[in-house]
Coordinates of C-alpha atoms and ligand atoms in Angstrom, one line a residue:
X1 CA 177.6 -8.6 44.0
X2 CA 180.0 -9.6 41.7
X3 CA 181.2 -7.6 39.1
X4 CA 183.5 -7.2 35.9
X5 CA 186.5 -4.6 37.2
X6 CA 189.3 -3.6 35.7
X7 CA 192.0 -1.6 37.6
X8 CA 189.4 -0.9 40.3
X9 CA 186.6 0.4 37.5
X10 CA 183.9 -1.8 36.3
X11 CA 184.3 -2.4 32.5
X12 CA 181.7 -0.6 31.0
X13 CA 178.7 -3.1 29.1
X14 CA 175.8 -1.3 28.1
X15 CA 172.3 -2.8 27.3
X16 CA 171.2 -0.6 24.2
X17 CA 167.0 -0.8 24.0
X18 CA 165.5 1.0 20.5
X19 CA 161.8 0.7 18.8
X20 CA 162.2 -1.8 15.7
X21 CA 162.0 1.1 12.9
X22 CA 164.6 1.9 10.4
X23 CA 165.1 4.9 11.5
X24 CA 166.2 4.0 15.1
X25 CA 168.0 0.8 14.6
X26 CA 171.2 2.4 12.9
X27 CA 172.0 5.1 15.0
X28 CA 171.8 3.0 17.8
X29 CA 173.8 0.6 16.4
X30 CA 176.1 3.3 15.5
X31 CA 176.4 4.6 18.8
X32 CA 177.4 1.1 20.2
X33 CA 180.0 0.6 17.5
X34 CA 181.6 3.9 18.7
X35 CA 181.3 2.6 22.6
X36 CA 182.6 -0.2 21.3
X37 CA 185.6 1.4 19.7
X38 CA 186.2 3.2 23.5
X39 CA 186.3 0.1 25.4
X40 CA 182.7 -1.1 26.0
X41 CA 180.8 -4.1 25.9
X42 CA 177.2 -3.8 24.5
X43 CA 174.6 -6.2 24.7
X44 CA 171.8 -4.5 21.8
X45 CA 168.1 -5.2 22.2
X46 CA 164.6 -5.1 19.9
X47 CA 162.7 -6.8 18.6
X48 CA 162.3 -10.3 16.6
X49 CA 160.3 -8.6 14.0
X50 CA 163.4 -6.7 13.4
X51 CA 165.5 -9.2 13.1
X52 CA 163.2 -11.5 10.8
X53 CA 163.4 -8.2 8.5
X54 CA 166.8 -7.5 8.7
X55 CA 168.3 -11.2 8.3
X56 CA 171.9 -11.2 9.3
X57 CA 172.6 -8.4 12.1
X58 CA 175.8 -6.5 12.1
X59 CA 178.5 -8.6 13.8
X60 CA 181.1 -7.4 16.0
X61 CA 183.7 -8.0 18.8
X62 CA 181.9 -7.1 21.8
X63 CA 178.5 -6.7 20.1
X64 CA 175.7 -9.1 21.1
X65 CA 172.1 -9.1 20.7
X66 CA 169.0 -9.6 22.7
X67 CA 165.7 -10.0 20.7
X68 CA 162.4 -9.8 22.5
X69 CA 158.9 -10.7 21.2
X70 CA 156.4 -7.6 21.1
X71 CA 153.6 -10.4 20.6
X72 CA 154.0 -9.0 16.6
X73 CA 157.2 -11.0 15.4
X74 CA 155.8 -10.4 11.9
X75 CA 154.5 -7.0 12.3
X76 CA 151.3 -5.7 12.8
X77 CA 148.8 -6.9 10.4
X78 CA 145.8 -5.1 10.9
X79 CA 144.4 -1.1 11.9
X80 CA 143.6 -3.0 15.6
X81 CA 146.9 -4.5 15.6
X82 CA 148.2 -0.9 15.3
X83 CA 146.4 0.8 17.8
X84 CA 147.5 -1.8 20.2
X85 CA 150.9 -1.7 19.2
X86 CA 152.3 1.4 21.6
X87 CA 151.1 -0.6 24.4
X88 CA 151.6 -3.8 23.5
X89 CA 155.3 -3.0 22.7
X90 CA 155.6 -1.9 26.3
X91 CA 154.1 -4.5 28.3
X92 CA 156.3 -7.1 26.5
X93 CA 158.9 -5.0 26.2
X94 CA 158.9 -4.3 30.4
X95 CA 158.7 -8.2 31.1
X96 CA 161.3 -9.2 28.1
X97 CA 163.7 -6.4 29.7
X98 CA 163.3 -7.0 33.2
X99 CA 163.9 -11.1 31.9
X100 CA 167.1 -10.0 30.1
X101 CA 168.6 -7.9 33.2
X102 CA 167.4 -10.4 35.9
X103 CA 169.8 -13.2 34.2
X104 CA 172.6 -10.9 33.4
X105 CA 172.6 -10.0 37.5
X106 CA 171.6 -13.4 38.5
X107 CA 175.0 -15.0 36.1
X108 CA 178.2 -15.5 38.9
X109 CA 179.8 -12.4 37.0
X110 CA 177.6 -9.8 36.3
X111 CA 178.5 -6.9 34.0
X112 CA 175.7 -5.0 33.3
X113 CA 176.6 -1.6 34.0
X114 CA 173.6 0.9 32.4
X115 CA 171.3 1.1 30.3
X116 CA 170.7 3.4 27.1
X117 CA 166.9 3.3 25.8
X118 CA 165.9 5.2 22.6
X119 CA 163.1 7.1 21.1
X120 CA 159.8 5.6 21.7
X121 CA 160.9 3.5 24.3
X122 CA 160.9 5.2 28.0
X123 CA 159.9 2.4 30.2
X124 CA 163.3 1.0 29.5
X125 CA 164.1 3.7 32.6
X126 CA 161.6 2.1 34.4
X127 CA 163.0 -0.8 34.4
X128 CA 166.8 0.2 34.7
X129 CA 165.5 1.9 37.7
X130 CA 163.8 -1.6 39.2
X131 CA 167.6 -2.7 39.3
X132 CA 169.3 0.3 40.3
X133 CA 170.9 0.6 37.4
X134 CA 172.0 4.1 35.7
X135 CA 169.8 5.0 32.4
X136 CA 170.3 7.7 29.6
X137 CA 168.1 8.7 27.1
X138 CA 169.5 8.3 22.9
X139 CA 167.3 11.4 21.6
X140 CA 167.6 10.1 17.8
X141 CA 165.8 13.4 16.7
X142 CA 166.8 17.2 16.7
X143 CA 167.9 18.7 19.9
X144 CA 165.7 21.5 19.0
X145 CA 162.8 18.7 19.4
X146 CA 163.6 17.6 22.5
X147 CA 163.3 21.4 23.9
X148 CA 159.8 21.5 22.0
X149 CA 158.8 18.4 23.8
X150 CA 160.2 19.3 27.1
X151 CA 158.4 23.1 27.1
X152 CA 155.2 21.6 26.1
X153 CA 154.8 18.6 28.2
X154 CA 156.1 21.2 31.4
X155 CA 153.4 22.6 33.2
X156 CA 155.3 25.4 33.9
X157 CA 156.3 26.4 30.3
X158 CA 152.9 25.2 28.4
X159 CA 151.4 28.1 28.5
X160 CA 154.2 29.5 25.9
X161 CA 152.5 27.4 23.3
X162 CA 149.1 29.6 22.8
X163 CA 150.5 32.2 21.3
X164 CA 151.6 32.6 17.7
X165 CA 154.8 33.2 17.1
X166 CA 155.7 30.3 19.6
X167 CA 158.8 31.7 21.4
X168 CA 160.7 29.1 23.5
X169 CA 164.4 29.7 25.4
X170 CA 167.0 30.2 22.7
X171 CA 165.1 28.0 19.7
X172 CA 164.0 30.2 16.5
X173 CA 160.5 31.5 17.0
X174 CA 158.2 29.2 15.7
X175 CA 154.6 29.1 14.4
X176 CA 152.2 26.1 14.6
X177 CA 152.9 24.0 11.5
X178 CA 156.8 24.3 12.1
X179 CA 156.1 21.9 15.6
X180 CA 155.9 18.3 15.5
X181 CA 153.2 16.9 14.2
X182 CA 152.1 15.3 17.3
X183 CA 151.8 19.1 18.8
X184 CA 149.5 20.5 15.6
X185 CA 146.0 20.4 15.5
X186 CA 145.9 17.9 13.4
X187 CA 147.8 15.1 15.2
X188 CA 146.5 11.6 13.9
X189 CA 148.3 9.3 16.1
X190 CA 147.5 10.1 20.0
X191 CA 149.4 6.6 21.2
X192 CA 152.8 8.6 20.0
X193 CA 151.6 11.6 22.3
X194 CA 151.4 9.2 25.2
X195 CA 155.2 7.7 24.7
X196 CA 156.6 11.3 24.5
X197 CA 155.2 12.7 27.8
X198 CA 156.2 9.6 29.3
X199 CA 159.8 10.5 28.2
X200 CA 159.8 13.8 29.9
X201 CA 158.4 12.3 32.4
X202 CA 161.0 9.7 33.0
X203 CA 163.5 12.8 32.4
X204 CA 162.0 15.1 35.2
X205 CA 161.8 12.6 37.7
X206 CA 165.3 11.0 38.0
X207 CA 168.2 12.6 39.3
X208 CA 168.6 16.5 39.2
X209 CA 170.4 16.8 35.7
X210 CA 170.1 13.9 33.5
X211 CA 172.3 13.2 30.7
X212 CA 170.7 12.9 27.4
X213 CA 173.0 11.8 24.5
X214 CA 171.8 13.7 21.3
X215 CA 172.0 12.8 17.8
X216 CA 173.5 15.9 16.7
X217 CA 176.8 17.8 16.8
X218 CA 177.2 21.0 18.9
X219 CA 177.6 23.8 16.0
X220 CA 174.3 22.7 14.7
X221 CA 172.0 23.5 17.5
X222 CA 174.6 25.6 20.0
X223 CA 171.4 26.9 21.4
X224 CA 169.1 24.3 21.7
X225 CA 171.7 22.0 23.2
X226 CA 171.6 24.3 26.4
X227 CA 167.9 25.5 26.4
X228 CA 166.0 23.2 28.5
X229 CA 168.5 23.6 31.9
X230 CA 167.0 20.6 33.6
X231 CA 169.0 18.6 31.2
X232 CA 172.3 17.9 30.1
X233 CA 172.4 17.2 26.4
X234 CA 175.5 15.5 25.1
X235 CA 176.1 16.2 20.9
X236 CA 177.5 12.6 20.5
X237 CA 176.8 13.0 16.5
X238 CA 176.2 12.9 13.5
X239 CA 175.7 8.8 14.2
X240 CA 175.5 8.0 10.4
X241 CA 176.3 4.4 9.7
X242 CA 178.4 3.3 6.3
X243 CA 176.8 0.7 4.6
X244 CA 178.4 -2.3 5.7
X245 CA 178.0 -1.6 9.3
X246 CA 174.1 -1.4 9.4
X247 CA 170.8 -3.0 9.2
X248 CA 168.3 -2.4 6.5
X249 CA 164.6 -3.8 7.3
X250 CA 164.2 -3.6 3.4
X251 CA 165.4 -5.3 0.7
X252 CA 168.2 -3.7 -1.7
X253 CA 167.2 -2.9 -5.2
X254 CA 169.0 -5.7 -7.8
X255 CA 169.7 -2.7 -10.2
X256 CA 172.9 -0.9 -10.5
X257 CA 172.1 2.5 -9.0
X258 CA 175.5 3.2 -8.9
X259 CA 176.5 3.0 -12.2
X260 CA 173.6 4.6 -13.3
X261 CA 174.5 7.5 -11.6
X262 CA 178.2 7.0 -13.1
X263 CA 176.5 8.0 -16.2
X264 CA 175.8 11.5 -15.6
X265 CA 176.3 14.7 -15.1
X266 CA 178.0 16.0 -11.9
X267 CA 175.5 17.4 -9.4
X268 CA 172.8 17.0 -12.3
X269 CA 170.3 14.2 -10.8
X270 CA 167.4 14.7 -8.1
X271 CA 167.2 12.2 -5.4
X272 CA 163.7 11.3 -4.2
X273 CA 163.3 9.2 -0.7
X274 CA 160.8 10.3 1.5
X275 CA 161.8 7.8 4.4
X276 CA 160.5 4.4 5.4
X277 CA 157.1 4.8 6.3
X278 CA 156.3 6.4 2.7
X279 CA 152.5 4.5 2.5
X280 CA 150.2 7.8 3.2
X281 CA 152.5 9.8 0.6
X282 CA 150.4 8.5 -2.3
X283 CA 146.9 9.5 -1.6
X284 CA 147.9 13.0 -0.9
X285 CA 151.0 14.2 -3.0
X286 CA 152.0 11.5 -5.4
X287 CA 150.7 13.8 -8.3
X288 CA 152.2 17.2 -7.0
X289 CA 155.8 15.8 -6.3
X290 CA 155.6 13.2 -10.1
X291 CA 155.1 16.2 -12.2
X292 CA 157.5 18.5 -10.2
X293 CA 160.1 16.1 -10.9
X294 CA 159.3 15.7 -14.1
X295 CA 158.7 19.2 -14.8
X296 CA 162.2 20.3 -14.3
X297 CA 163.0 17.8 -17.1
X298 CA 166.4 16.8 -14.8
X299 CA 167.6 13.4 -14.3
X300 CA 166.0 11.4 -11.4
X301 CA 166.7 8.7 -8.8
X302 CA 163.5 7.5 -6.8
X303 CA 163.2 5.4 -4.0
X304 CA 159.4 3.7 -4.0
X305 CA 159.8 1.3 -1.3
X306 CA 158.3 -1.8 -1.0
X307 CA 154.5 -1.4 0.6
X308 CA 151.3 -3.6 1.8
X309 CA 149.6 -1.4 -1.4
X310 CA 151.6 -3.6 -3.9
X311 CA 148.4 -2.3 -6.4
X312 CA 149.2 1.8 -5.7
X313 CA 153.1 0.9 -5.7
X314 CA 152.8 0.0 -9.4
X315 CA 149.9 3.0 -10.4
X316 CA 153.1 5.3 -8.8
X317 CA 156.2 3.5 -10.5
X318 CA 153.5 3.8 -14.1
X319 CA 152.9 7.2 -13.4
X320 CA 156.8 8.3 -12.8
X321 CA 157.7 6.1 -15.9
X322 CA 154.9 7.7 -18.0
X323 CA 151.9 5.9 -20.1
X324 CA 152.7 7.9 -23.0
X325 CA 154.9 7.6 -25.8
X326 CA 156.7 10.3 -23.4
X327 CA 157.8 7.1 -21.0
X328 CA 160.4 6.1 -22.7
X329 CA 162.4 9.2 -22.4
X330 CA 161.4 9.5 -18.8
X331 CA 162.5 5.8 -18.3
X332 CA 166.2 6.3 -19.5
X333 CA 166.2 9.7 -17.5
X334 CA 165.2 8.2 -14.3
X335 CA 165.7 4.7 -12.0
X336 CA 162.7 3.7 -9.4
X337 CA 164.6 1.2 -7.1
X338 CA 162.7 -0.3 -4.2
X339 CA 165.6 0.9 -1.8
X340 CA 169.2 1.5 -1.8
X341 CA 172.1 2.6 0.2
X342 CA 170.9 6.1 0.5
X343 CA 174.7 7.2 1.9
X344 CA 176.2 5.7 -1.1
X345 CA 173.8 7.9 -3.3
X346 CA 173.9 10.7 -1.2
X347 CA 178.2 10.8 -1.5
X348 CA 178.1 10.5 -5.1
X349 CA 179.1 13.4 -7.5
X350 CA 175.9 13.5 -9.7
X351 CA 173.7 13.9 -6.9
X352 CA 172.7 17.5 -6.8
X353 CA 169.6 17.6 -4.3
X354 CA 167.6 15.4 -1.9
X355 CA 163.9 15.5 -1.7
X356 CA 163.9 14.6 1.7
X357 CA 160.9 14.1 4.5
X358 CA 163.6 15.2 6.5
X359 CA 163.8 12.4 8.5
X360 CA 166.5 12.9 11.3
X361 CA 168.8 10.4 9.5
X362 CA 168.0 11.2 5.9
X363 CA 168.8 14.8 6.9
X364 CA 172.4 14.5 9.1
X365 CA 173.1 12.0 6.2
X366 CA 172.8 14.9 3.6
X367 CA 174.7 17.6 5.9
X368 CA 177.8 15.0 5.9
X369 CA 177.1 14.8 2.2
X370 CA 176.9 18.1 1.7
X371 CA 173.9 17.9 -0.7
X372 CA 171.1 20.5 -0.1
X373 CA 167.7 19.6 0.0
X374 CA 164.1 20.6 -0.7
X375 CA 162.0 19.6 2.1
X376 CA 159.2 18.1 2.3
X377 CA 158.0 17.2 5.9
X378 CA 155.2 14.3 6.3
X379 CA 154.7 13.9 10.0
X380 CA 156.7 13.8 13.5
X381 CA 160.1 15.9 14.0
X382 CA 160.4 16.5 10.2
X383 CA 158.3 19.8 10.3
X384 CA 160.6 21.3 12.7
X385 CA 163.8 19.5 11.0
X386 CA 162.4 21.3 8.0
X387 CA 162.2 24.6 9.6
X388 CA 165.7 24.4 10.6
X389 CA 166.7 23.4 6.9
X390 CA 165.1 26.4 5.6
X391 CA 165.8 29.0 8.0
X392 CA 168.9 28.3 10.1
X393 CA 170.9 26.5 8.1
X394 CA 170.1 27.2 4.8
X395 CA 170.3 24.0 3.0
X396 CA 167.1 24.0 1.2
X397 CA 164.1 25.3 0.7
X398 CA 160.5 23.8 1.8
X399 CA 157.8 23.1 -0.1
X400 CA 154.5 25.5 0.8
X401 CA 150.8 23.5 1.2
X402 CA 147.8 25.2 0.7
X403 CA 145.6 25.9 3.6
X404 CA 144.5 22.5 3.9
X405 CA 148.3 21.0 3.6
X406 CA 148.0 20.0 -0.4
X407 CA 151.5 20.8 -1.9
X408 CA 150.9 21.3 -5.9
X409 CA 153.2 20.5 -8.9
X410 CA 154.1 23.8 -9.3
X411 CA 155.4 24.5 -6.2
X412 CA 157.4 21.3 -6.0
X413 CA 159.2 22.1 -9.2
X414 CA 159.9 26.3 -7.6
X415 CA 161.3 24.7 -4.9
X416 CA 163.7 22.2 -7.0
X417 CA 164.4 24.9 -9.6
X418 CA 165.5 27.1 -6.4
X419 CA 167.9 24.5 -5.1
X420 CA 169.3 22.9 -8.5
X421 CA 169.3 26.0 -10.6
X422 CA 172.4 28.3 -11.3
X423 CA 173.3 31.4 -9.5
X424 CA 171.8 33.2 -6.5
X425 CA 170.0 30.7 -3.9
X426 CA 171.0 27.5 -5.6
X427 CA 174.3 28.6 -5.1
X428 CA 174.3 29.9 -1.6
X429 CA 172.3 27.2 -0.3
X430 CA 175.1 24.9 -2.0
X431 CA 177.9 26.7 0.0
X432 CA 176.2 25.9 3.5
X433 CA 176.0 22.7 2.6
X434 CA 179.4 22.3 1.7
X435 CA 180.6 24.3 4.8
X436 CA 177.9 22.0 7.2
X437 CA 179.4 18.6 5.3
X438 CA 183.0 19.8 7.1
X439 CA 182.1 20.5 10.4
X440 CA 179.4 17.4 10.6
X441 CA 182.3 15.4 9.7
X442 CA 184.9 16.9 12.0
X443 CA 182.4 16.8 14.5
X444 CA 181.8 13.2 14.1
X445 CA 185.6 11.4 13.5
X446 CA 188.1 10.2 15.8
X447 CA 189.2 12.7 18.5
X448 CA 186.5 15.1 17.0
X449 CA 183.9 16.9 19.7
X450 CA 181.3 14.5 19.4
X451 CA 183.7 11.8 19.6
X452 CA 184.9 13.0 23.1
X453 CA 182.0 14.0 24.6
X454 CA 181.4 9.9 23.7
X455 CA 184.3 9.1 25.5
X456 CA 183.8 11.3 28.5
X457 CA 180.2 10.0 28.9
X458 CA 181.5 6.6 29.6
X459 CA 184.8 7.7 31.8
X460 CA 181.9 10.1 34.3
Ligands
UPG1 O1 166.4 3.6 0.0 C1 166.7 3.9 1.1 C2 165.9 4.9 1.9 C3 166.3 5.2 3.2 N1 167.4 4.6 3.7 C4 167.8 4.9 5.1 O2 166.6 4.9 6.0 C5 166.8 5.8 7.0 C6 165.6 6.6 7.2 O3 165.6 7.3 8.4 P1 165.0 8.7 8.5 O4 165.4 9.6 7.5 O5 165.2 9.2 9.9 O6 163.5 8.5 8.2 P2 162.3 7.5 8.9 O7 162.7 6.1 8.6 O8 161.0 8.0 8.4 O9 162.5 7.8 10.5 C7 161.6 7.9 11.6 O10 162.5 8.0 12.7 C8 163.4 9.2 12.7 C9 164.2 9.1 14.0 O11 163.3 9.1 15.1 C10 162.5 10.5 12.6 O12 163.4 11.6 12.6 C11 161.6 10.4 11.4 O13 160.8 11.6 11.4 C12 160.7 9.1 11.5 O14 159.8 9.1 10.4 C13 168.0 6.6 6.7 O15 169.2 6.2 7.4 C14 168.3 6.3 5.2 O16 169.7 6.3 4.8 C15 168.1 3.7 3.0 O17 169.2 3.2 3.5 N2 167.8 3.4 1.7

């Protein structure tokens, strides 16, 4: 077989594989800019309905892109079309991959030399495997989460999970509503259960101590880095794109958040950006977290992305904006955009908290900001991100739900009065952040540990 070698090693060319969702296409791409930048080749791989979203992909030397149909190049349209999608995704997926690997071994100089597969997408392994070729794992999600997953999917450590406080090797003690949400009781979306055993799965059955490259620096989770010792987890982060570098499936706002924010006070506006799959969000808290917000009477930036419920979209912007003669105060004291560059926001001075699902990338974003937050977890890995916020690194405070979940007004505006007001836990919570902005960034820049732990991944 013919192969691409330099001074007797092959030149490294990765095929990266990752779901098409926000929230997995940048730090992927991230990551391959960084291989890039070490010597690599990458050939980068999802979707068409990513790429009819995203328009223009990131261009770069040594970049190049392999779409695939999942049999939804416009995304799913209806409830069926969703419940099918998990599987759908994979049977395409398989064929489109196998497709894409077969030609790069079949060309007379093939240079394929592994394969890196993301969240949400494990057969990629089986296929790698099908062509004896290496595969690692991007965990795009707290390390602490990959433990959880590991424990509970392991018959051996399963049985740790029926006891409150949960107690797993060297993570905080947890209790039920601090797991992810597929875990809880009340886990809506089984097809997500089925992708995630069938990661630790593909984990426990290749070689004795796979490498897992983790989106995460090493003083954040020491601990969890080396609890599960099956695996060996490399902190290759915080993989935070800037915003020329990445790929937005939504459109930018046309108004000038930017300057808006010029206009005030340092550290005086709340940011509010609950992620890209906001859509359930208004049924449930729309009210509790409009008057918080507008309860502290504080300057306000709000992200209401664009949604298939056009009709509540515009009952939520009226609502924020007010009906009453009150509106036009609240108008010049806040902006709704329909999205922005949330890193741009998040590094300027006025900014003085996030409410944040705490999204893995919305929340590594605001530790290299340094902005704390006040969390407010929806689903997935962002009640156990939002655990770590509150108690281990003490960024910011989470909101409380009632028994059945429902977070009120008041408790949205304690928690944003904690983390914007003066003195006491405002301020401490303000002095972690700034002390986690310095070692996320050091962490992350040339030469830095994550950086080389990069580097050393692809010399091994
Ligand atoms: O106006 C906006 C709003 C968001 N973003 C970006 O969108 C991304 C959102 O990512 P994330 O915070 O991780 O949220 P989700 O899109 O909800 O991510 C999904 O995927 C993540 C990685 O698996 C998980 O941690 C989340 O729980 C899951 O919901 C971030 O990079 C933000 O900067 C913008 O650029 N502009």
């Amino acid at each position: 077989m013919a192969n691409s070698v330099k001074n007797g090693c092959r030149h490294p060319h990765y095929l990266i594989v990752t779901f098409p969702a926000q929230g997995h296409i940048n730090p992927a791409l991230k990551l391959a800019n960084r291989l890039i930048h070490h010597g690599a080749t990458i050939t980068y791989s999802t979707t068409i309905s990513a790429l009819r979203r995203m328009g223009e992909p990131p261009s770069t030397q040594g970049l190049s892109y392999a779409w695939f149909s999942d049999g939804f190049d416009e995304g799913p349209k209806s409830l069926e079309d969703q419940k099918n999608y998990m599987s759908e995704f994979k049977r395409r997926g398989s064929d489109a991959l196998s497709d894409i690997i077969r030609s790069n071994l079949d060309a007379t100089e093939p240079t394929f030399t592994g394969v890196i597969y993301s969240v949400l997408v494990p057969w990629a392994s089986t296929v790698a495997r099908e062509f004896h070729l290496p595969s690692t794992l991007l965990w795009i999600e707290p390390a602490t989460v990959l433990d959880i997953y590991y424990y509970y999917f392991n018959a051996s450590h399963n049985h740790l999970f029926e006891q409150e406080p949960i107690e797993l090797p060297k993570l905080p003690p947890l209790s039920t509503g601090d797991l992810p949400s597929f875990l809880q009781p009340s886990n809506v979306l089984p097809s997500a259960l089925v992708t995630l055993r069938e990661h630790i799965e593909a984990l426990d059955s290749s070689e004795s101590n796979p490498r897992v490259l983790v989106n995460t620096f090493s003083e954040l989770e020491p601990e969890a880095l080396t609890s599960v010792e099956k695996l060996r987890m490399i902190p290759v982060g915080p993989l935070v794109s800037s915003s020329d570098n990445k790929a937005d499936l939504f459109r930018s706002s046309d108004e000038d958040y930017i300057k808006w924010l010029d206009s005030k006070a340092e550290k005086s506006v709340i940011y509010v950006s609950l992620g890209s799959h906001g859509d359930g969000l208004w049924e449930k808290h729309m009210e509790a977290l409009t008057s918080g917000v507008l309860g502290t009477g504080r300057p306000f930036l709000w992200v209401v992305k664009e949604t298939k419920h056009e009709e509540k979209k515009s009952c939520f912007v009226d609502l924020i904006r007010g009906d009453d003669d009150k509106g036009f105060i609240r108008t010049i004291n806040s902006l709704v955009v329909g999205w922005c560059s949330q890193t741009a926001v998040l590094a300027h001075p006025s900014v003085g908290c996030f409410v944040t699902h705490c999204g893995w990338n919305s929340t590594l974003e605001s530790l290299e900001s340094g902005v704390p937050v006040v969390a407010f977890p929806q689903f997935a890995d962002q009640c156990t991100t939002a655990k770590l916020v509150e108690d281990v690194w003490g960024i910011g405070v989470r909101v409380k739900g009632d028994e059945e979940g429902l977070v009120g007004g008041d408790e949205m505006r304690r928690c944003l009065e904690k983390v914007m007001g003066g003195g006491g836990d405002g301020d401490e919570m303000r002095r972690n952040a700034a002390r986690w902005k310095t070692l996320a960034v050091d962490a992350a820049k040339e030469g830095g540990p994550s950086d080389l732990n990069l580097k050393g991944f692809m010399e091994e």
